[in-house]
PDB file of C-alpha atoms and ligand atoms in Angstrom:
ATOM      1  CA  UNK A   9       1.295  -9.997  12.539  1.00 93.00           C
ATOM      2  CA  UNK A  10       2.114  -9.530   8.542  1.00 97.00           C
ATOM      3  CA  UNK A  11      -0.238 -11.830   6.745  1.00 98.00           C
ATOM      4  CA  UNK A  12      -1.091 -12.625   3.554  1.00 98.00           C
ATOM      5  CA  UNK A  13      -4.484 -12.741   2.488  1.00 98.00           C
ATOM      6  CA  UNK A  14      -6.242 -12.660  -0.815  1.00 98.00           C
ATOM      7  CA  UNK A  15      -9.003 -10.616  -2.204  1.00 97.00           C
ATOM      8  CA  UNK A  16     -10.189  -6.820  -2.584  1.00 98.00           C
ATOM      9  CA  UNK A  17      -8.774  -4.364  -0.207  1.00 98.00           C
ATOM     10  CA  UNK A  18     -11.790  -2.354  -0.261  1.00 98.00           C
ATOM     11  CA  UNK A  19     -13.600  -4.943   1.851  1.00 98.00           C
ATOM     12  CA  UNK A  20     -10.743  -4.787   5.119  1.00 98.00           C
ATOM     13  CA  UNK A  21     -12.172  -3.937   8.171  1.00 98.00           C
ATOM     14  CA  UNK A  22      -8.337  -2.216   9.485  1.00 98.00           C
ATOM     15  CA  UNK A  23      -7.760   1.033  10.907  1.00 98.00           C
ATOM     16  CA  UNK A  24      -6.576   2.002   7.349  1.00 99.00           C
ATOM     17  CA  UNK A  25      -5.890   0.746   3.244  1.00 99.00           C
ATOM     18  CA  UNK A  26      -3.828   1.819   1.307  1.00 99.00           C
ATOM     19  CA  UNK A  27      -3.972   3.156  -2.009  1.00 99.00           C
ATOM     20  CA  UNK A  28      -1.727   2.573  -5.128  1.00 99.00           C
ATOM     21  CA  UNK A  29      -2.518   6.215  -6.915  1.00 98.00           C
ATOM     22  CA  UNK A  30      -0.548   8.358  -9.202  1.00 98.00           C
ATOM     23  CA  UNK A  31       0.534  11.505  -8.961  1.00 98.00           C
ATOM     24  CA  UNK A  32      -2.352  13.699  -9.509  1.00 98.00           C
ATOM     25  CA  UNK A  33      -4.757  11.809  -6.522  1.00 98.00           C
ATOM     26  CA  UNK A  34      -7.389  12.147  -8.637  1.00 96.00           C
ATOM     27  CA  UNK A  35      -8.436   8.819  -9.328  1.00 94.00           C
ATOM     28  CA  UNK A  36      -7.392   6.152 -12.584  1.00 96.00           C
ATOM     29  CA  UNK A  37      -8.023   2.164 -12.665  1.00 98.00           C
ATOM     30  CA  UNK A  38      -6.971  -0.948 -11.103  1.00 98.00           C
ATOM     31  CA  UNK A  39      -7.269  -0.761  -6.929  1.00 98.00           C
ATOM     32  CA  UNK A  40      -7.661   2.966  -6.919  1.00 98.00           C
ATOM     33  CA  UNK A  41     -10.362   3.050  -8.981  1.00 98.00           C
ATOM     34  CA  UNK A  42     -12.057   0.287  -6.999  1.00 98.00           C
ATOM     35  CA  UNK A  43     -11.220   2.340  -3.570  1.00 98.00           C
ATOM     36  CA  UNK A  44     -12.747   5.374  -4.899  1.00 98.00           C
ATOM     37  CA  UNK A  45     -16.246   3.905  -5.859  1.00 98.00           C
ATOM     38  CA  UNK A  46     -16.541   2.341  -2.549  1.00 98.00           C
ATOM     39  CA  UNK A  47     -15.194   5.348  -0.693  1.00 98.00           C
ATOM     40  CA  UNK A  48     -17.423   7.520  -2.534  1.00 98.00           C
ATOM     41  CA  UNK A  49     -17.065  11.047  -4.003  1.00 98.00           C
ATOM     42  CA  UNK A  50     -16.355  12.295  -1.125  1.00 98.00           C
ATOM     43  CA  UNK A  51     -12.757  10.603  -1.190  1.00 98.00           C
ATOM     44  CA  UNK A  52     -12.106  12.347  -4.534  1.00 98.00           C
ATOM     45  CA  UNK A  53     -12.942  15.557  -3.203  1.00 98.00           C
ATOM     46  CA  UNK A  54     -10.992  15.953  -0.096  1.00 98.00           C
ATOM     47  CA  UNK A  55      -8.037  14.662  -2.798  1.00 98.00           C
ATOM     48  CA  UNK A  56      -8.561  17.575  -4.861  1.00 98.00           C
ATOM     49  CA  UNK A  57      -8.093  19.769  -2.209  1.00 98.00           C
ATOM     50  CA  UNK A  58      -4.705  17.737  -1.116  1.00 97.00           C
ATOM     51  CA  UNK A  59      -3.056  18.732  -4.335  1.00 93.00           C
ATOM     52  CA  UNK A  60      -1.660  15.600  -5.341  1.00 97.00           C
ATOM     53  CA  UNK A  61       1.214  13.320  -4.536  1.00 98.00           C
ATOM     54  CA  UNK A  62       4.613  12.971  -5.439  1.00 98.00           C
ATOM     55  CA  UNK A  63       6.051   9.613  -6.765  1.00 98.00           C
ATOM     56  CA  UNK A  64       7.840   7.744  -3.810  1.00 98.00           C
ATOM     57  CA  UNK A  65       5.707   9.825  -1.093  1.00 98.00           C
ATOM     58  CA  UNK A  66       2.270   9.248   0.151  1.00 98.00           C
ATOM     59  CA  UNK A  67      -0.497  11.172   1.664  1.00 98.00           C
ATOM     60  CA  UNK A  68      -3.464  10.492   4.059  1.00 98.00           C
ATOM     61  CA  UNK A  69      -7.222  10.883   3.999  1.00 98.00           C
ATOM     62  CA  UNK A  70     -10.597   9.887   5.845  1.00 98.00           C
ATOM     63  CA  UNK A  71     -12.499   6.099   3.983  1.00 98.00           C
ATOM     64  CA  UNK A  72     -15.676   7.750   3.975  1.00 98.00           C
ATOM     65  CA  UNK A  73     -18.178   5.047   2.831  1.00 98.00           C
ATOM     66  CA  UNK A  74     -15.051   2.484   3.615  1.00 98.00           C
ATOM     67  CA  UNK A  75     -15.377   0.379   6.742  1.00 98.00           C
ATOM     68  CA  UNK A  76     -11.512   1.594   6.978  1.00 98.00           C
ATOM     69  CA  UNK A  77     -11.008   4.937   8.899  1.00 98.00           C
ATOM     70  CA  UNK A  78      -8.447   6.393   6.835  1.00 98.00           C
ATOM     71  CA  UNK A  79      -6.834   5.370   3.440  1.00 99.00           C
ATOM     72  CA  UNK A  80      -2.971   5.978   1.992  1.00 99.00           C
ATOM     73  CA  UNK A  81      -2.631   6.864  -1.098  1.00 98.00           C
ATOM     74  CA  UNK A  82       0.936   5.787  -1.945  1.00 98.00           C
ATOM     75  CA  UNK A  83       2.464   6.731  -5.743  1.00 99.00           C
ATOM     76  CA  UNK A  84       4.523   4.516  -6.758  1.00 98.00           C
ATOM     77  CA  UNK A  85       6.738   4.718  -9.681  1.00 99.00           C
ATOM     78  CA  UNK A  86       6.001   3.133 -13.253  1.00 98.00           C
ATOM     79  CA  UNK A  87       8.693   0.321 -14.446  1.00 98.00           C
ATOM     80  CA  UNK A  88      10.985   1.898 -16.457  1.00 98.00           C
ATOM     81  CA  UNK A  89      13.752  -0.992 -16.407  1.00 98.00           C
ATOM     82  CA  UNK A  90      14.820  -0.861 -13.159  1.00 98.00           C
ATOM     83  CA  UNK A  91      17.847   1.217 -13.810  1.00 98.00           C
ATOM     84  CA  UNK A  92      15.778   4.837 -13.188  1.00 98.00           C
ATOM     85  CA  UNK A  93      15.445   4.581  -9.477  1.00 98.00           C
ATOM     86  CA  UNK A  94      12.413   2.300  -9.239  1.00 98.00           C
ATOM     87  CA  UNK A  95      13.413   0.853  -6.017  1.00 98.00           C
ATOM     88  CA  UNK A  96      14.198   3.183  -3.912  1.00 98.00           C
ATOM     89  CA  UNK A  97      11.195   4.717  -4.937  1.00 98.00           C
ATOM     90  CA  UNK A  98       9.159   2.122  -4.464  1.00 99.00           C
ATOM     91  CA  UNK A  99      10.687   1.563  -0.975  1.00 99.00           C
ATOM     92  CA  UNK A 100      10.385   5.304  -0.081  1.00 98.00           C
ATOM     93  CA  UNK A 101       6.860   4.554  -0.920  1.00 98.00           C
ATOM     94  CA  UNK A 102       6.174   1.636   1.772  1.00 98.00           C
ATOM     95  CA  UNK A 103       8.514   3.824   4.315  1.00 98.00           C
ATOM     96  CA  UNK A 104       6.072   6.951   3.610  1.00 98.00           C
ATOM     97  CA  UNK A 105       2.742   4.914   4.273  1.00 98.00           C
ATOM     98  CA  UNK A 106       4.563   3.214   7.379  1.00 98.00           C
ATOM     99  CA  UNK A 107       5.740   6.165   9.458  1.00 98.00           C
ATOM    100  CA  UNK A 108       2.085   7.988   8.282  1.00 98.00           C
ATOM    101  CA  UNK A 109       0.671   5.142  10.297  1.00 98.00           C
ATOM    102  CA  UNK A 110       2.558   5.868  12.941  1.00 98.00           C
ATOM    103  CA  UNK A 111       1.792   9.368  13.315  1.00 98.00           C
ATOM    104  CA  UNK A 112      -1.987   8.829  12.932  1.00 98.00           C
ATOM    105  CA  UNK A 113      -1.656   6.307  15.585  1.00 97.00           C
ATOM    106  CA  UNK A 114      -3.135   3.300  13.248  1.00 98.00           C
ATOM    107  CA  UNK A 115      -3.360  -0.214  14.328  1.00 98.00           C
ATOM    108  CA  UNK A 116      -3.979  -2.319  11.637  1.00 98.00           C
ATOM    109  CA  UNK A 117      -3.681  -1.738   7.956  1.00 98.00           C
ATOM    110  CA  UNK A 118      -3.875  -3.489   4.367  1.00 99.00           C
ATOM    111  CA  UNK A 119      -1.633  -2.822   1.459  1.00 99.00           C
ATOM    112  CA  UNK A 120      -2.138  -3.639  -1.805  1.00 99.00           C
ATOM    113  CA  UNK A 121       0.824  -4.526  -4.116  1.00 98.00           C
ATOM    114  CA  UNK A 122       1.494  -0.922  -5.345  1.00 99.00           C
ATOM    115  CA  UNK A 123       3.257  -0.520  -8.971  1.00 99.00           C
ATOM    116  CA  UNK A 124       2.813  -4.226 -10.231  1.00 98.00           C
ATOM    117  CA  UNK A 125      -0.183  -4.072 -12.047  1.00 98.00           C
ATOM    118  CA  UNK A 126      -0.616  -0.477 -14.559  1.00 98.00           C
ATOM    119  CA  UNK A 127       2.768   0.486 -13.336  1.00 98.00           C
ATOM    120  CA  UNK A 128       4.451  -2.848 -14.064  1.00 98.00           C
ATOM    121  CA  UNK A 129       6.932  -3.327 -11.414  1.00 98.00           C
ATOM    122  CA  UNK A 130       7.824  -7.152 -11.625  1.00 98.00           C
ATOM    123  CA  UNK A 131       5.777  -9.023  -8.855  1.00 98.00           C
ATOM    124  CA  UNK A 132       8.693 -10.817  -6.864  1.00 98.00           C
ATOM    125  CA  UNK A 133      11.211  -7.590  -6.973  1.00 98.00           C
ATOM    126  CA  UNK A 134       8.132  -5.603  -5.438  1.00 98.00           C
ATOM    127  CA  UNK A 135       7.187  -8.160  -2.676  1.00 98.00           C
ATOM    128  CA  UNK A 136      10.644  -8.206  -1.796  1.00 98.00           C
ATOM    129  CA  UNK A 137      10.727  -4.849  -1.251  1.00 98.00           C
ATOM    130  CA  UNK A 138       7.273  -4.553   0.472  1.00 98.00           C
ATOM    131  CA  UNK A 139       8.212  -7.249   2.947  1.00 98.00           C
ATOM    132  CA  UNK A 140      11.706  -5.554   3.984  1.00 98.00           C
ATOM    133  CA  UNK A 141      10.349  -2.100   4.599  1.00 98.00           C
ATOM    134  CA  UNK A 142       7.440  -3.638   6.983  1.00 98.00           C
ATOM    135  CA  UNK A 143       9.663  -5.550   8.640  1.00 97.00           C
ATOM    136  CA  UNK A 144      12.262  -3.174   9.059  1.00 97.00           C
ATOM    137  CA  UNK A 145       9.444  -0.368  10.440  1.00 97.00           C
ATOM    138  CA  UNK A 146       8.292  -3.456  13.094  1.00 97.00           C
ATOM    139  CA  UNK A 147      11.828  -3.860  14.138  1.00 96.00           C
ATOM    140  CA  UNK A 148      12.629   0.115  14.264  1.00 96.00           C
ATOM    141  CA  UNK A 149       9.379   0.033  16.847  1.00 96.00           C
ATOM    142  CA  UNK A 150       6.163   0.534  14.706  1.00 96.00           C
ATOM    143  CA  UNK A 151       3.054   0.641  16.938  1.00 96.00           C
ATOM    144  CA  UNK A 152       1.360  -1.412  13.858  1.00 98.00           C
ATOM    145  CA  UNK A 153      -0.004  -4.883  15.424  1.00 98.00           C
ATOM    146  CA  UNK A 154      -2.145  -5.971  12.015  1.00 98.00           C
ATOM    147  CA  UNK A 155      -0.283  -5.531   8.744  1.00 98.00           C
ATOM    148  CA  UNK A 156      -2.006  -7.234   5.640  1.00 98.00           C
ATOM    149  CA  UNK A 157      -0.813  -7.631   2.158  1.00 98.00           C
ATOM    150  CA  UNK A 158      -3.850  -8.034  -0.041  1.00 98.00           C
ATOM    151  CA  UNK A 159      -3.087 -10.205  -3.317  1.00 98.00           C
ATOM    152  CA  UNK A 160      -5.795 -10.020  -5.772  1.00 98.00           C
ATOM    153  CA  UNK A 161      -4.566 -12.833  -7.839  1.00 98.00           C
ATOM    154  CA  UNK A 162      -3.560 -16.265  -7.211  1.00 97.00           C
ATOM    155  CA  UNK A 163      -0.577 -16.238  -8.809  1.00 98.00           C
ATOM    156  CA  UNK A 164       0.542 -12.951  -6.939  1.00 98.00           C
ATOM    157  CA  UNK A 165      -0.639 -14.290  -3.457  1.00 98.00           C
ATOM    158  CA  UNK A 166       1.991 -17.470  -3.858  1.00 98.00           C
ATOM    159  CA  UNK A 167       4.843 -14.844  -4.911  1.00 98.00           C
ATOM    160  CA  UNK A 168       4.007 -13.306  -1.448  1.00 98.00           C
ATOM    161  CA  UNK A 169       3.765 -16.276   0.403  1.00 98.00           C
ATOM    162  CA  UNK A 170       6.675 -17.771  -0.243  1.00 98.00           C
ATOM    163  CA  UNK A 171       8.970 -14.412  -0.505  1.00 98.00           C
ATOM    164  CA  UNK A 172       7.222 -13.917   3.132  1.00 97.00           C
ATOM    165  CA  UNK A 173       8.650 -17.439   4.362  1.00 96.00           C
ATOM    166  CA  UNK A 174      12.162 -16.716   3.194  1.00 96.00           C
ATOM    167  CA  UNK A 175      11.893 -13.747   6.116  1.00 90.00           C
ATOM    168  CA  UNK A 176      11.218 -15.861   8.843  1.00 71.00           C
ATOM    169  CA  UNK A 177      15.005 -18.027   8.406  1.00 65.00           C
TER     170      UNK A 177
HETATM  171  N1  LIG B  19      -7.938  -5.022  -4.114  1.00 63.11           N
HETATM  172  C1  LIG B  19      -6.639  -5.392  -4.005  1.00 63.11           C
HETATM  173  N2  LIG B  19      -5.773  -5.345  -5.024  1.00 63.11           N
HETATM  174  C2  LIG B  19      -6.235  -4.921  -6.214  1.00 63.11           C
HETATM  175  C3  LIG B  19      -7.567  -4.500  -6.424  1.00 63.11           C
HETATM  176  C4  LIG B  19      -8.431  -4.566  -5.295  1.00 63.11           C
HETATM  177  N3  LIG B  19      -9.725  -4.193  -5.370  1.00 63.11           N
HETATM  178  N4  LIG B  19      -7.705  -4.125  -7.720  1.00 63.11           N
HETATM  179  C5  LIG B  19      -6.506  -4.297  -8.307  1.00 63.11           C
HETATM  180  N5  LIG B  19      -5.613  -4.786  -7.410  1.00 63.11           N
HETATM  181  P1  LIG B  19      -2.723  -1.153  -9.987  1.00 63.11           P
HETATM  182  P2  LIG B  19      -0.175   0.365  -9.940  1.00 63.11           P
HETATM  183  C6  LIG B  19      -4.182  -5.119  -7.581  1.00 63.11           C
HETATM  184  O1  LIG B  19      -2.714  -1.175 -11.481  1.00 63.11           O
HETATM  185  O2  LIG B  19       0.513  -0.706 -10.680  1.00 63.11           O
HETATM  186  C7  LIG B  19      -4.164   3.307 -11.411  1.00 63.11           C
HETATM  187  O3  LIG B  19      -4.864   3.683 -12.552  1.00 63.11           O
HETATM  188  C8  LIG B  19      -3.663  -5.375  -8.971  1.00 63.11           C
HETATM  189  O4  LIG B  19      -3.982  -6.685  -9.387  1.00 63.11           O
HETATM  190  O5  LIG B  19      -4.005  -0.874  -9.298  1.00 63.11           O
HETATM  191  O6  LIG B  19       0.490   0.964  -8.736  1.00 63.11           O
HETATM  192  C9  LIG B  19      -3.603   4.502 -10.641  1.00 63.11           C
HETATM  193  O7  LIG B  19      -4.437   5.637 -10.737  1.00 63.11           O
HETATM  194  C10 LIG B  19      -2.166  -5.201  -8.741  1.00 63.11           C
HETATM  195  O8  LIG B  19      -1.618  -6.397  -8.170  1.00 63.11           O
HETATM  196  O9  LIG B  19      -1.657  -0.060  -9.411  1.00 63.11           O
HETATM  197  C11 LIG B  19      -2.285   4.727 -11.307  1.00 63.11           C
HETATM  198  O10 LIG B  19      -2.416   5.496 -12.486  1.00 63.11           O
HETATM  199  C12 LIG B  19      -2.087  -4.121  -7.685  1.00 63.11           C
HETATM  200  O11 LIG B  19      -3.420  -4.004  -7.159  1.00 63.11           O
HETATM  201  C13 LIG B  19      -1.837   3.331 -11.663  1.00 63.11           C
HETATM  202  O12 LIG B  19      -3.026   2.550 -11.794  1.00 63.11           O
HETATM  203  C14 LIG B  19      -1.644  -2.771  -8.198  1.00 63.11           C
HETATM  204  O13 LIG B  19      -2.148  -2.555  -9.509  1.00 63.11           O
HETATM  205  C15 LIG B  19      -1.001   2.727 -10.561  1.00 63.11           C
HETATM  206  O14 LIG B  19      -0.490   1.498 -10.983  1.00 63.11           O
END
């Protein structure tokens, strides 16, 4: 039900991706900018009129040229330390995406590992954090049957793994 796969979340045939934007939607490197060219301009457009996103919350629209339906675009907050609120922000971020699935009645759906590339959240504190919130939203009753967590590295996709095994004990 949560697994761990490797390689670009544009490609995912789920209900829904999600995006790891910043706060003005409009569109910047790393998976967002990869989302948006195979979305299309379309994607930035309906964003503009959206308004942009506050750190910690998330927003949904249509995947256009996506084989996705609908992609998340989740801001999460830049490493400042880790003494400014970064993880509760960064879990208000997965909680945000999760009950947006749930209200859009989504299946299946791939997140990326938002804040630990540009926004340099450290990779294991992030997973950890990922993990919790998606397994607290399946225990709490979330309708989600397919969650993926797309690595794009190898060296993040082991973090994930083995932070993943340590919730099965
Ligand atoms: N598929 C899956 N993961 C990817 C892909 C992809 N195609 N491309 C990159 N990643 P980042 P952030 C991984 O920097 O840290 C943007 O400019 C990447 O290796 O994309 O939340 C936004 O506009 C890393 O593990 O997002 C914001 O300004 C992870 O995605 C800012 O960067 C997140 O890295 C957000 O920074």
């Amino acid at each position: 039900m949560v697994e761990i796969v490797q390689g670009d979340i544009t490609a995912m045939k789920v209900d829904a991706i999600v995006n790891a934007a910043n706060p003005s939607l409009l569109g910047g490197g790393g998976v967002d900018g990869a989302i948006h060219r195979a979305a299309g301009p379309r994607l930035k457009a309906e964003c503009a009129m959206v308004g942009g996103c506050p750190t910690g919350s998330a927003k949904l629209t249509e995947g256009y040229d996506l084989p996705a339906r609908f992609v998340i675009h989740a801001v999460g907050p830049v490493w400042r330390g880790g003494d400014a609120g970064e993880d509760e922000l960064l879990a208000s971020c997965y909680r945000n995406v999760l009950r947006l699935a749930q209200e859009h009645r989504i299946d299946s759906i791939a997140f990326p590992s938002i804040s630990t590339g540009a926004y340099g959240f450290p990779i294991e504190r992030a997973c950890g954090i990922a993990l919790s919130e998606i397994f607290r939203a399946l225990d709490e009753g979330s309708r989600l049957k397919q969650i993926y967590c797309v690595c794009f590295s190898d060296a993040d996709f082991e973090v994930y793994e083995r932070i993943l095994a340590t919730f099965g004990e």
